[in-house]
Tab-separated table of C-alpha atoms and ligand atoms in Angstrom:
chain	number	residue	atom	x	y	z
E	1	UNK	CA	19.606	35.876	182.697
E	2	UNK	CA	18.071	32.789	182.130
E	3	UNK	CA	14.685	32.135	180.282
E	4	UNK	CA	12.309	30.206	182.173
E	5	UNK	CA	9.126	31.078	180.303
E	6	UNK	CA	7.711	33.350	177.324
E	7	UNK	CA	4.625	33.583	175.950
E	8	UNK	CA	2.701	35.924	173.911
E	9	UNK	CA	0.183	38.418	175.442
E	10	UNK	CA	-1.351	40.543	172.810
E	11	UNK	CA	-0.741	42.705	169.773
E	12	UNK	CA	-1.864	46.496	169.804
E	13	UNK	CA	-2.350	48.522	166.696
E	14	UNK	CA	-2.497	51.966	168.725
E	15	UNK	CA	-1.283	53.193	172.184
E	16	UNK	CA	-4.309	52.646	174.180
E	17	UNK	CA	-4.308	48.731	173.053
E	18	UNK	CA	-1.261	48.654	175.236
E	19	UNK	CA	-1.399	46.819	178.544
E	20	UNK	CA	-1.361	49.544	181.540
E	21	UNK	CA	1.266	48.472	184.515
E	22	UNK	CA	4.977	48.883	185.162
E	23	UNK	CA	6.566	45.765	183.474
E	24	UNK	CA	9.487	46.732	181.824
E	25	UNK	CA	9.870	46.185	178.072
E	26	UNK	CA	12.592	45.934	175.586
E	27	UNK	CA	11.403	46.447	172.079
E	28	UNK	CA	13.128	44.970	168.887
E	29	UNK	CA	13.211	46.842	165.703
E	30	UNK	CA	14.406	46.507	162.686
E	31	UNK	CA	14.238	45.780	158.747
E	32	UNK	CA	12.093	42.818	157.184
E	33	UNK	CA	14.580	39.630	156.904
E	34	UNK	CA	17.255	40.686	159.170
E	35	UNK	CA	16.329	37.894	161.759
E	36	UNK	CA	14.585	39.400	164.385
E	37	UNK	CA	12.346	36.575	164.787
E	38	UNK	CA	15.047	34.122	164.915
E	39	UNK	CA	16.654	36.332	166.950
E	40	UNK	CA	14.061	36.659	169.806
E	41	UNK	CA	13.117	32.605	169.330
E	42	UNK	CA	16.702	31.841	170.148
E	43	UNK	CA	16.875	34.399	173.552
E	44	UNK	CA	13.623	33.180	174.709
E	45	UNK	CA	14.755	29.603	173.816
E	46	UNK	CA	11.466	29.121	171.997
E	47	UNK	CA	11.218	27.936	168.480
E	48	UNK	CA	7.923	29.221	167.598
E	49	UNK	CA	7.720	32.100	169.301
E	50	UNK	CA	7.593	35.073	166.923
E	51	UNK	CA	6.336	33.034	164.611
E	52	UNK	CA	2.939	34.923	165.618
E	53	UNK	CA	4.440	38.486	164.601
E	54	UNK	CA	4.713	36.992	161.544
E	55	UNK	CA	1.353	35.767	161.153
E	56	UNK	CA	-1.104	37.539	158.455
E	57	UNK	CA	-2.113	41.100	159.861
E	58	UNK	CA	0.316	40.771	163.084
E	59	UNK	CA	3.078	41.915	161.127
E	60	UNK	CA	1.957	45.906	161.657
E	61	UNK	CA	1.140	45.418	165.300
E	62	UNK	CA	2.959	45.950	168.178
E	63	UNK	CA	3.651	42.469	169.245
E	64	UNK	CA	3.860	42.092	173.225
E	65	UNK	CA	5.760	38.593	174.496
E	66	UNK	CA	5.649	37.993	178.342
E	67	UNK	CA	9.305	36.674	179.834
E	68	UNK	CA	9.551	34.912	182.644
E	69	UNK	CA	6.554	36.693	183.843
E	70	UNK	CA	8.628	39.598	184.899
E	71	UNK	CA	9.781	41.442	181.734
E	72	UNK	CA	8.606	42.168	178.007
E	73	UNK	CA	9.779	41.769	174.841
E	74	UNK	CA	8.286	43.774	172.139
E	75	UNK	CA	8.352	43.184	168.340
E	76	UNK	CA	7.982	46.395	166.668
E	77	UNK	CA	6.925	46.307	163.193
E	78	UNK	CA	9.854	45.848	160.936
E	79	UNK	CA	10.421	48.369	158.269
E	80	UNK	CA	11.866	48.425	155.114
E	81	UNK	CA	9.409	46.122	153.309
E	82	UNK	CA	9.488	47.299	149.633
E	83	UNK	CA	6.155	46.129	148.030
E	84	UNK	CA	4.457	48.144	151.027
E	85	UNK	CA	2.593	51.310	150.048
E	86	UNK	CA	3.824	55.016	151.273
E	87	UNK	CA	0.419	55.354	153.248
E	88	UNK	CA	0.795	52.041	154.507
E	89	UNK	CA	4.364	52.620	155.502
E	90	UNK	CA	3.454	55.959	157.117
E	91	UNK	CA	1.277	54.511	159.633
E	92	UNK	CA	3.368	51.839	160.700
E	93	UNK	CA	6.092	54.344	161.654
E	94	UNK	CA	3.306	56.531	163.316
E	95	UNK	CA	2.909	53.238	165.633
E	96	UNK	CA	6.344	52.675	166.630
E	97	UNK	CA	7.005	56.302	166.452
E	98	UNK	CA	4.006	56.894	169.252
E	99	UNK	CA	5.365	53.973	171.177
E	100	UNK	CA	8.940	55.156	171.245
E	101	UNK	CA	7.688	58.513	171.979
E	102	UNK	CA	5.420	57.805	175.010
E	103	UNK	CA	5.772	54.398	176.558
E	104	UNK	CA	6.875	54.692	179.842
E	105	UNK	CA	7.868	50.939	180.581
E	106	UNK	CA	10.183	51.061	177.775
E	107	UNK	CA	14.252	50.469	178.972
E	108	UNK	CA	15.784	49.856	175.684
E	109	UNK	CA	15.532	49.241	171.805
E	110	UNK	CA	17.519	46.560	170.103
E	111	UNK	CA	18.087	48.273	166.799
E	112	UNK	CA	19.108	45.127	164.312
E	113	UNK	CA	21.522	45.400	161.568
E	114	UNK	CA	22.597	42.880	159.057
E	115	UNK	CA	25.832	42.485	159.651
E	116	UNK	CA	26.570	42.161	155.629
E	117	UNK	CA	24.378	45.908	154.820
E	118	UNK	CA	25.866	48.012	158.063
E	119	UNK	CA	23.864	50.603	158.930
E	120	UNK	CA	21.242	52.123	156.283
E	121	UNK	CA	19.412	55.671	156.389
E	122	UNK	CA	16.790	54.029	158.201
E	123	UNK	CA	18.549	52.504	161.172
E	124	UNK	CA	20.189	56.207	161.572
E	125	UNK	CA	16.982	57.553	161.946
E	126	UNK	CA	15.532	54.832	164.171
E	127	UNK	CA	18.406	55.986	166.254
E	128	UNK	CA	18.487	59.453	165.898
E	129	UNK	CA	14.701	59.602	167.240
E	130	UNK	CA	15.636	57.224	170.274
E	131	UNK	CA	18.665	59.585	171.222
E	132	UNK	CA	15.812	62.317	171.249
E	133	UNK	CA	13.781	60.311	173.790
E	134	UNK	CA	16.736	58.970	175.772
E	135	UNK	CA	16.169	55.424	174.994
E	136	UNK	CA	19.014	53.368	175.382
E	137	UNK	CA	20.128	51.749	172.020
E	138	UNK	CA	21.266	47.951	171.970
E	139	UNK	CA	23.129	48.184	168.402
E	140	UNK	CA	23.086	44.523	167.319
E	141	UNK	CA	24.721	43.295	163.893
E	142	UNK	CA	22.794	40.138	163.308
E	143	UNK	CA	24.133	36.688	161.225
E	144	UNK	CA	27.566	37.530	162.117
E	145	UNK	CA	28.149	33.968	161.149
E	146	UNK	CA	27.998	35.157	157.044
E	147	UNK	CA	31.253	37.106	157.456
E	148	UNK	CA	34.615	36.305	157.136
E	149	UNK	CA	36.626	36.349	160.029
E	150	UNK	CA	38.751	39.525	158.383
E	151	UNK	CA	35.662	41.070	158.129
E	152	UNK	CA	34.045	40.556	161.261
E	153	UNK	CA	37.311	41.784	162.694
E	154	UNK	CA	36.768	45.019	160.452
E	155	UNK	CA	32.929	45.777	161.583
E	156	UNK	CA	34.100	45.279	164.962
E	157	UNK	CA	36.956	47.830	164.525
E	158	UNK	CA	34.588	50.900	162.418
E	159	UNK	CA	31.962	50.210	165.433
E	160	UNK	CA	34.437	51.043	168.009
E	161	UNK	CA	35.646	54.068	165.960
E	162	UNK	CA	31.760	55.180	165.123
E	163	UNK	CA	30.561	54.693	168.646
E	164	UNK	CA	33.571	56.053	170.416
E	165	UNK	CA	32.244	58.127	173.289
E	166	UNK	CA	28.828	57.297	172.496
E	167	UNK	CA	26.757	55.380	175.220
E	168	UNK	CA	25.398	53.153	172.289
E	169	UNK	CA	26.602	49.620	172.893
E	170	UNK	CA	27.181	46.973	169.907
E	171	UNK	CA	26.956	43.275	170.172
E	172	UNK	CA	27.366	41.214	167.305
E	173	UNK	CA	25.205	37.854	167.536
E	174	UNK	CA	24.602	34.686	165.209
E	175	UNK	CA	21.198	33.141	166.332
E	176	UNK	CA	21.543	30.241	164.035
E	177	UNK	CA	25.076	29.439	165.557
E	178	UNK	CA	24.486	30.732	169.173
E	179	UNK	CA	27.488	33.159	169.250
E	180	UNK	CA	27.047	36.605	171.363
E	181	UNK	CA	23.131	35.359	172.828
E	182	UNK	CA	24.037	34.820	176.342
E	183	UNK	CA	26.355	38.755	176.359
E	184	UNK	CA	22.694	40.177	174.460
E	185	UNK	CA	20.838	38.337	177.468
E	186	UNK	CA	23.033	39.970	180.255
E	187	UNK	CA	23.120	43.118	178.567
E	188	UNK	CA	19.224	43.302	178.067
E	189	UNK	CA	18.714	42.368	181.386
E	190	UNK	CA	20.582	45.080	182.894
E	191	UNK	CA	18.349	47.433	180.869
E	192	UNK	CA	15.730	45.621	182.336
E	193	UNK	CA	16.830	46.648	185.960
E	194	UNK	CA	17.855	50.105	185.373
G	1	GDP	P1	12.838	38.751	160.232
G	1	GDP	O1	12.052	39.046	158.982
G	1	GDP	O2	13.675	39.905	160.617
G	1	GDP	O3	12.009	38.221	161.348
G	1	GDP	O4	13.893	37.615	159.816
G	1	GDP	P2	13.910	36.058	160.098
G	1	GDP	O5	14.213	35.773	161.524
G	1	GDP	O6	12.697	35.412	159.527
G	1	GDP	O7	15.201	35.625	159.267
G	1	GDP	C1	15.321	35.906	157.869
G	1	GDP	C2	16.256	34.877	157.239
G	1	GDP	O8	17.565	35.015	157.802
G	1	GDP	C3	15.820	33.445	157.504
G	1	GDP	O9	16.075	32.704	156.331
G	1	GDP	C4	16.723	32.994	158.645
G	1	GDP	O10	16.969	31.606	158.646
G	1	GDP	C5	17.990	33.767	158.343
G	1	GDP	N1	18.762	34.022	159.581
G	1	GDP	C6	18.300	34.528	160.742
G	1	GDP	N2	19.282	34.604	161.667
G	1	GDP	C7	20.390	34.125	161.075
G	1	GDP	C8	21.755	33.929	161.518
G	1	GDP	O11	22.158	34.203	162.658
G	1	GDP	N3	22.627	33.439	160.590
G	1	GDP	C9	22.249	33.105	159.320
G	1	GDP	N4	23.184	32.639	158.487
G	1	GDP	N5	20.981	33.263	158.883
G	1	GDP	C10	20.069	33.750	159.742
């Protein structure tokens, strides 16, 4: 897959705010600081990118980016912010809850995991409700780069033992040193033409 163009296209703080027509859509997920927006700047090849998801009042939307005019990216909210209150909390995962739930265009979620942390009770859930739904889960273990090579090895081995079986598929990425981007593109875009 190569990127030719992304832009952003709106944000939507309910269901109907989202656009109506069959472009497929990947959505990214995951907790505050574990890259996601470097992440998606460095598939899309755009620095600034998801800068706007992080703009003042974006970050509880549902962020929609346009790809090559022919695909979506979507930022979900991230969880996991700790100065955020319960109620606040609870309708933020109402949002991405609904739109994992119900949105038909959707062909996968990248669930992101720092790579130092592993999984927490909140990625298993993410998962757990996507499993429900039959969503296709793109397991990604982000700044790779931060481990040592015994123990990149290591999360590479308990992966392969956790997801044994499982149709989950892990990729392990560094955006800031461009290692495992171009196996996430080809992967995501074969969820893309499922
Ligand atoms: P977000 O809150 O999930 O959008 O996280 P950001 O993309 O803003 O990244 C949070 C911090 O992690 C920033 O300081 C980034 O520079 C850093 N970061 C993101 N990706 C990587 C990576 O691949 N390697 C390293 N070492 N740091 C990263």
């Amino acid at each position: 897959m190569k990127i030719k163009s992304a832009r952003f296209i709106l944000s939507a703080a309910k269901m109907s705010d989202c656009p109506e027509d069959q472009i497929p859509e990947i959505a990214f997920c995951g907790r505050s600081n574990v890259g996601k927006s470097t992440l998606i700047n460095a598939l899309t090849n755009h620095r600034k990118l998801a800068k706007i998801s992080k703009t003042p009042g974006k970050t509880r939307l549902i962020n929609f980016f346009l790809i090559n005019d022919v695909f979506r990216f979507i930022d979900l909210p991230g969880f996991g912010y700790a100065k955020v209150p319960q109620s606040v909390k609870a309708s933020w995962r109402k949002l991405v809850e609904d739109y994992l739930a119900n949105r038909k265009n959707l062909k996968a979620v990248v669930v992101l995991v720092d790579s130092r942390r592993g999984l927490l009770e909140e990625e298993t859930q993410l998962m757990e409700y996507c499993l429900y739904y039959n969503i296709p889960i793109e397991l990604t273990f982000t700044k790779i780069d931060k481990l040592k090579s015994n123990e990149n090895r290591q999360l590479k081995i308990n992966c392969a033992e956790s997801f044994k079986g499982s149709e989950t598929h892990c990729s392990f990425v560094s955006a800031l040193k461009n290692v495992g981007l171009q196996e996430l593109r080809l992967r995501l875009d074969k969820q893309i033409r499922s």
